[in-house]
């Protein structure tokens, strides 16, 4: 029962925060509040003007909307007089379909190019002709290229999780309807590099690869190692790049009990085709990390394995790293410990619960604390996320050789000395997207279906950051920097439900494609 103080605004309700605390604090918050995400305990509250009457503006719950950050939210930051939205959209049972998500009308998603050449001024253009793409100041010694990251939704996974798509008309879920739409999007955006997730093997061989090759792409594919027949693909245009190396990454390891999942990654080293100037290679990585919100230990280990492979592939003779673009579905929300580790290059996970690593949920489940170290030494990856050579301790020869037991004890001591709860990686990575709208603080979303509307897809890229070298403990090599020229705008959950969510008649995945344009200064 809600407190009698609640007020009705349209079809929804508001209530003072102190009353919410009394009636909800010891329960699952999702029973009283509207939270994005399947697992309903996201690390940030969801506020939107659509939740209130047309002539009423919600109170600003933060000191500055432009400074709103998901990861800084805590219940105690809300004033005692703040109002929290209590949505009437909450599903009462798994079979219920919220009325807000029933098919309303058809339409086309409006996305914009955001020109970010000038970091002090951002301009937008409505998506249209290829000639309307944003163009930054010209330069003679440059190499411009575009990258798309797109989880295209495996048909097998769609059918295995049909409860997520009850809002959709059945015909739009058929592969024969979906693939032409997906291919149409790829043709329209015409990216130089494609990083695709949930690429089903049989569809890849018979339709996806032939279609992309006809458009001038070279395709590389890595299938998952288990029974699910999908994987990751990286495709690039022959006219822009030549292939230097292909490096698949399997996250399943028979000799490591922790790594019993079949997720994969793929890392390519590409050489830009520039006739007039020499250019460094570009490392492009693609992955789809484990979904399970309660297994942050596996997610972090999978990420460390991918970073170790990137480090190996992108390492140059002078000790630096070539430019890096890392794409994928990371099954982690902005501001989560995993996300912060990617961007900040370090993470102290001491005392961190495995269920909070990805930020997908904040429930009491999965609260076992991460072990130190997370992964065993025989994985061969250090806490700096690089491959390490297993070294046997040096022992001076004596008249009598040491026994095997003594050697084992020596190795254990050496390992114990290296134990640390601090992870690091060698890259300076930025996210193409900012993950929320600066004017309102409303989250951007990259995936939307009947049970979830959150950001889990990213394009990270290497860019030199001011002050990195001066930070304590930042003995890392700065990578060759890429300049972000433009990005294709993302949308809010409200925007997507105006076209009946995802998938729909025009957008045939439950994820949005991410697209960015980069410049490599030569």
Coordinates of C-alpha atoms in Angstrom, one line a residue, residues 90-426:
X90 CA 5.3 -2.0 -13.5
X91 CA 4.5 -5.6 -14.5
X92 CA 2.7 -7.6 -11.8
X93 CA 3.8 -10.9 -13.2
X94 CA 6.1 -12.2 -15.8
X95 CA 3.2 -12.8 -18.2
X96 CA 1.8 -9.2 -17.8
X97 CA 2.4 -6.7 -20.6
X98 CA 2.5 -3.1 -19.4
X99 CA -0.1 -1.0 -21.2
X100 CA 2.6 1.6 -22.1
X101 CA 4.3 -1.1 -24.1
X102 CA 1.4 -2.3 -26.2
X103 CA 1.6 -1.4 -29.8
X104 CA 0.5 2.2 -30.4
X105 CA 1.5 3.4 -33.8
X106 CA 4.2 2.9 -36.4
X107 CA 6.9 5.4 -37.0
X108 CA 10.5 6.0 -37.8
X109 CA 13.2 6.6 -35.2
X110 CA 14.8 10.0 -35.6
X111 CA 18.5 9.9 -34.9
X112 CA 21.0 12.7 -35.4
X113 CA 24.7 13.1 -36.2
X114 CA 26.4 14.9 -33.3
X115 CA 29.4 16.8 -34.5
X116 CA 32.0 16.8 -31.8
X117 CA 35.0 18.2 -33.7
X118 CA 34.8 21.4 -31.6
X119 CA 34.8 20.1 -28.0
X120 CA 33.3 23.4 -26.8
X121 CA 30.4 23.4 -29.2
X122 CA 28.3 20.5 -30.3
X123 CA 26.2 20.6 -33.4
X124 CA 23.6 18.1 -34.6
X125 CA 22.2 17.2 -38.0
X126 CA 19.2 15.1 -38.7
X127 CA 20.2 11.8 -40.2
X128 CA 19.7 11.9 -44.0
X129 CA 21.9 11.6 -47.0
X130 CA 25.5 10.4 -46.8
X131 CA 26.5 13.9 -48.0
X132 CA 24.9 15.3 -44.8
X133 CA 27.4 13.6 -42.6
X134 CA 29.3 16.0 -40.3
X135 CA 32.7 17.0 -41.7
X136 CA 35.4 18.5 -39.5
X137 CA 38.1 20.9 -40.4
X138 CA 40.3 19.5 -43.2
X139 CA 43.9 18.4 -42.7
X140 CA 46.4 17.1 -45.2
X141 CA 48.0 14.4 -42.9
X142 CA 44.9 12.6 -41.6
X143 CA 43.1 9.3 -42.0
X144 CA 39.3 9.4 -41.3
X145 CA 37.3 6.3 -40.8
X146 CA 34.0 5.2 -39.3
X147 CA 33.1 2.4 -36.9
X148 CA 29.7 0.7 -36.2
X149 CA 29.0 -1.6 -33.3
X150 CA 25.8 -3.5 -33.5
X151 CA 24.3 -6.4 -31.6
X152 CA 22.0 -7.7 -34.4
X153 CA 20.1 -10.2 -32.1
X154 CA 20.6 -13.9 -33.0
X155 CA 17.4 -15.5 -34.2
X156 CA 17.9 -18.5 -31.9
X157 CA 18.3 -16.2 -28.9
X158 CA 15.2 -14.3 -29.9
X159 CA 13.2 -17.5 -30.0
X160 CA 14.7 -18.8 -26.8
X161 CA 13.7 -15.6 -25.0
X162 CA 10.4 -14.9 -26.7
X163 CA 9.0 -13.4 -23.4
X164 CA 11.1 -10.3 -24.0
X165 CA 9.3 -9.6 -27.3
X166 CA 5.7 -9.9 -26.4
X167 CA 5.1 -6.3 -27.4
X168 CA 6.1 -7.0 -31.0
X169 CA 3.9 -8.1 -33.9
X170 CA 4.9 -11.7 -34.7
X171 CA 5.8 -11.0 -38.4
X172 CA 8.5 -8.5 -37.4
X173 CA 10.4 -11.2 -35.4
X174 CA 10.9 -13.5 -38.4
X175 CA 14.5 -13.6 -39.7
X176 CA 13.2 -13.2 -43.3
X177 CA 11.8 -9.8 -42.2
X178 CA 14.6 -8.8 -39.9
X179 CA 17.7 -9.4 -42.0
X180 CA 16.7 -7.1 -44.9
X181 CA 16.2 -4.3 -42.4
X182 CA 19.5 -5.0 -40.7
X183 CA 21.3 -5.0 -44.1
X184 CA 19.5 -1.8 -45.0
X185 CA 20.8 -0.1 -41.9
X186 CA 24.3 -1.3 -42.6
X187 CA 24.1 0.0 -46.2
X188 CA 22.7 3.3 -45.1
X189 CA 25.4 4.1 -42.5
X190 CA 28.1 2.7 -44.8
X191 CA 30.7 2.4 -41.9
X192 CA 34.3 1.5 -42.8
X193 CA 34.5 -1.1 -39.9
X194 CA 31.6 -3.2 -38.5
X195 CA 31.7 -4.9 -35.1
X196 CA 28.7 -7.2 -34.9
X197 CA 27.6 -9.3 -32.0
X198 CA 25.1 -12.2 -31.8
X199 CA 25.9 -13.2 -35.4
X200 CA 24.3 -16.6 -35.9
X201 CA 26.6 -19.0 -37.6
X202 CA 24.3 -20.4 -40.2
X203 CA 23.0 -17.0 -41.1
X204 CA 26.5 -15.7 -41.3
X205 CA 27.6 -18.3 -43.8
X206 CA 24.5 -18.2 -46.0
X207 CA 23.4 -14.5 -45.9
X208 CA 25.4 -12.1 -43.8
X209 CA 28.9 -12.7 -45.1
X210 CA 27.9 -12.9 -48.8
X211 CA 25.8 -9.8 -48.5
X212 CA 28.6 -7.8 -46.8
X213 CA 31.3 -9.1 -49.2
X214 CA 29.1 -7.8 -52.0
X215 CA 29.3 -4.4 -50.4
X216 CA 33.1 -4.4 -50.3
X217 CA 33.7 -5.8 -46.8
X218 CA 36.2 -8.4 -45.7
X219 CA 34.7 -10.4 -42.9
X220 CA 36.3 -12.3 -39.9
X221 CA 34.1 -14.3 -37.5
X222 CA 34.5 -16.1 -34.2
X223 CA 31.8 -18.4 -33.0
X224 CA 31.1 -19.1 -29.4
X225 CA 32.6 -22.3 -28.0
X226 CA 29.5 -23.8 -26.5
X227 CA 26.1 -24.9 -27.8
X228 CA 24.8 -21.5 -28.7
X229 CA 25.5 -20.9 -32.4
X230 CA 26.3 -17.2 -32.5
X231 CA 29.5 -15.2 -32.2
X232 CA 31.3 -12.0 -33.0
X233 CA 32.3 -10.6 -36.5
X234 CA 34.5 -7.8 -37.5
X235 CA 34.1 -6.6 -41.1
X236 CA 36.1 -3.9 -42.8
X237 CA 36.2 -2.3 -46.2
X238 CA 38.9 -3.4 -48.6
X239 CA 39.2 0.1 -49.9
X240 CA 40.2 1.5 -46.5
X241 CA 42.3 -1.2 -44.8
X242 CA 44.4 -4.2 -45.3
X243 CA 44.5 -7.1 -42.8
X244 CA 47.6 -7.6 -40.8
X245 CA 46.5 -10.2 -38.2
X246 CA 43.4 -12.0 -36.9
X247 CA 43.3 -12.9 -33.2
X248 CA 40.3 -14.8 -31.8
X249 CA 39.9 -14.9 -28.0
X250 CA 38.1 -17.8 -26.3
X251 CA 37.0 -17.1 -22.7
X252 CA 36.3 -20.7 -21.9
X253 CA 39.2 -22.5 -20.3
X254 CA 39.0 -26.1 -19.4
X255 CA 41.7 -25.8 -16.8
X256 CA 40.2 -22.8 -15.0
X257 CA 36.9 -23.7 -13.2
X258 CA 35.9 -20.0 -13.1
X259 CA 36.0 -19.7 -16.9
X260 CA 33.2 -22.2 -17.8
X261 CA 31.3 -19.8 -20.1
X262 CA 31.4 -19.8 -23.9
X263 CA 31.7 -16.1 -24.6
X264 CA 34.3 -14.9 -27.1
X265 CA 36.2 -11.9 -28.5
X266 CA 37.9 -11.0 -31.7
X267 CA 40.9 -8.7 -32.2
X268 CA 42.1 -7.5 -35.6
X269 CA 45.1 -5.5 -36.6
X270 CA 44.4 -3.3 -39.6
X271 CA 46.6 -1.3 -41.8
X272 CA 45.1 1.9 -43.2
X273 CA 45.5 2.3 -46.9
X274 CA 47.2 5.7 -47.3
X275 CA 49.2 6.1 -50.5
X276 CA 50.9 9.3 -49.6
X277 CA 52.0 8.7 -46.0
X278 CA 53.1 6.0 -43.6
X279 CA 50.5 5.2 -40.9
X280 CA 50.4 3.2 -37.7
X281 CA 48.2 0.1 -37.7
X282 CA 44.8 0.3 -35.9
X283 CA 43.7 -2.4 -33.5
X284 CA 40.0 -3.2 -33.5
X285 CA 38.5 -5.4 -30.9
X286 CA 34.9 -6.8 -30.6
X287 CA 33.3 -8.8 -27.8
X288 CA 30.1 -9.9 -26.1
X289 CA 30.7 -10.4 -22.4
X290 CA 28.7 -12.8 -20.2
X291 CA 25.2 -11.5 -19.4
X292 CA 24.7 -13.0 -15.9
X293 CA 24.5 -9.9 -13.6
X294 CA 25.5 -12.0 -10.5
X295 CA 28.8 -13.2 -12.0
X296 CA 30.9 -10.1 -12.0
X297 CA 34.0 -12.2 -11.3
X298 CA 33.6 -13.9 -14.7
X299 CA 32.9 -10.6 -16.5
X300 CA 36.1 -9.0 -15.1
X301 CA 38.2 -12.0 -16.0
X302 CA 36.8 -12.1 -19.6
X303 CA 37.5 -8.4 -19.9
X304 CA 41.1 -8.9 -18.6
X305 CA 41.6 -11.7 -21.2
X306 CA 40.4 -9.4 -24.0
X307 CA 42.7 -6.5 -22.8
X308 CA 45.6 -8.9 -22.6
X309 CA 45.1 -9.9 -26.2
X310 CA 44.7 -6.3 -27.3
X311 CA 47.9 -5.4 -25.4
X312 CA 49.8 -8.2 -27.3
X313 CA 48.4 -7.2 -30.7
X314 CA 48.7 -3.4 -30.4
X315 CA 52.1 -3.4 -28.8
X316 CA 54.7 -1.6 -30.9
X317 CA 58.5 -1.9 -31.0
X318 CA 59.0 1.4 -29.2
X319 CA 56.9 0.2 -26.2
X320 CA 53.8 2.2 -27.1
X321 CA 50.5 1.0 -28.5
X322 CA 48.9 1.7 -31.8
X323 CA 45.5 3.3 -31.8
X324 CA 42.7 1.1 -30.4
X325 CA 39.0 0.8 -30.9
X326 CA 37.2 -1.6 -28.6
X327 CA 33.5 -2.3 -29.3
X328 CA 30.9 -4.7 -28.0
X329 CA 28.0 -5.6 -25.7
X330 CA 29.7 -5.5 -22.3
X331 CA 26.5 -6.3 -20.3
X332 CA 27.4 -3.5 -17.9
X333 CA 25.9 -0.1 -17.3
X334 CA 27.6 3.3 -17.3
X335 CA 29.3 4.1 -14.0
X336 CA 29.6 0.4 -12.9
X337 CA 32.9 -0.8 -11.6
X338 CA 33.5 -2.7 -14.8
X339 CA 32.8 0.4 -16.9
X340 CA 34.9 2.6 -14.7
X341 CA 37.8 0.1 -14.9
X342 CA 37.7 0.4 -18.7
X343 CA 37.8 4.2 -18.7
X344 CA 40.0 4.9 -15.7
X345 CA 42.5 2.1 -16.3
X346 CA 42.4 0.9 -12.7
X347 CA 40.1 -0.8 -10.2
X348 CA 40.5 -1.7 -6.5
X349 CA 38.0 -4.5 -6.1
X350 CA 38.7 -5.3 -2.5
X351 CA 35.3 -5.9 -0.7
X352 CA 33.4 -5.6 -4.0
X353 CA 30.4 -7.9 -4.3
X354 CA 30.3 -9.9 -7.6
X355 CA 26.7 -8.9 -8.1
X356 CA 27.6 -5.2 -8.3
X357 CA 30.5 -5.4 -10.8
X358 CA 28.3 -4.7 -13.8
X359 CA 25.7 -2.5 -12.1
X360 CA 22.8 -4.3 -13.7
X361 CA 21.2 -5.0 -10.3
X362 CA 21.5 -3.9 -6.7
X363 CA 19.6 -6.7 -5.1
X364 CA 20.8 -8.9 -2.2
X365 CA 21.5 -11.7 -4.6
X366 CA 25.0 -12.4 -5.7
X367 CA 26.7 -10.6 -2.9
X368 CA 29.6 -12.9 -2.5
X369 CA 32.7 -10.8 -2.3
X370 CA 35.3 -11.0 -5.1
X371 CA 38.2 -13.2 -4.2
X372 CA 41.8 -11.9 -4.3
X373 CA 43.0 -12.6 -6.9
X374 CA 39.9 -13.0 -9.0
X375 CA 41.5 -15.5 -11.4
X376 CA 44.1 -18.2 -10.7
X377 CA 47.8 -17.8 -11.7
X378 CA 47.6 -20.6 -14.3
X379 CA 45.5 -18.3 -16.5
X380 CA 48.7 -16.6 -17.3
X381 CA 47.4 -13.0 -17.1
X382 CA 48.7 -10.5 -14.6
X383 CA 46.8 -7.9 -12.6
X384 CA 47.9 -5.4 -15.2
X385 CA 45.9 -7.4 -17.8
X386 CA 48.8 -8.5 -19.9
X387 CA 50.1 -12.0 -20.7
X388 CA 52.9 -13.1 -18.3
X389 CA 55.5 -15.8 -18.6
X390 CA 55.3 -18.4 -15.8
X391 CA 58.6 -18.0 -14.1
X392 CA 60.1 -20.7 -11.8
X393 CA 62.0 -19.1 -8.9
X394 CA 65.7 -19.1 -9.4
X395 CA 67.4 -21.5 -7.0
X396 CA 71.2 -21.6 -6.5
X397 CA 72.7 -25.0 -7.0
X398 CA 73.8 -26.8 -3.8
X399 CA 75.2 -30.1 -3.1
X400 CA 71.7 -31.5 -2.6
X401 CA 68.9 -30.4 -4.9
X402 CA 65.7 -29.1 -3.5
X403 CA 62.8 -31.5 -3.3
X404 CA 59.7 -30.9 -5.4
X405 CA 57.7 -30.0 -2.2
X406 CA 60.3 -27.3 -1.4
X407 CA 60.0 -25.9 -4.9
X408 CA 56.2 -25.9 -4.7
X409 CA 56.4 -24.0 -1.4
X410 CA 58.8 -21.5 -3.0
X411 CA 56.4 -20.9 -5.9
X412 CA 53.5 -20.3 -3.4
X413 CA 55.5 -17.7 -1.5
X414 CA 56.4 -15.9 -4.7
X415 CA 52.7 -15.9 -5.8
X416 CA 51.5 -14.7 -2.4
X417 CA 53.9 -11.7 -2.6
X418 CA 52.2 -10.6 -5.8
X419 CA 48.6 -10.8 -4.5
X420 CA 46.8 -7.5 -5.0
X421 CA 43.2 -6.4 -5.2
X422 CA 44.1 -3.7 -7.8
X423 CA 43.6 -4.2 -11.5
X424 CA 45.2 -2.0 -14.1
X425 CA 45.4 -1.9 -17.9
X426 CA 47.8 0.0 -20.2

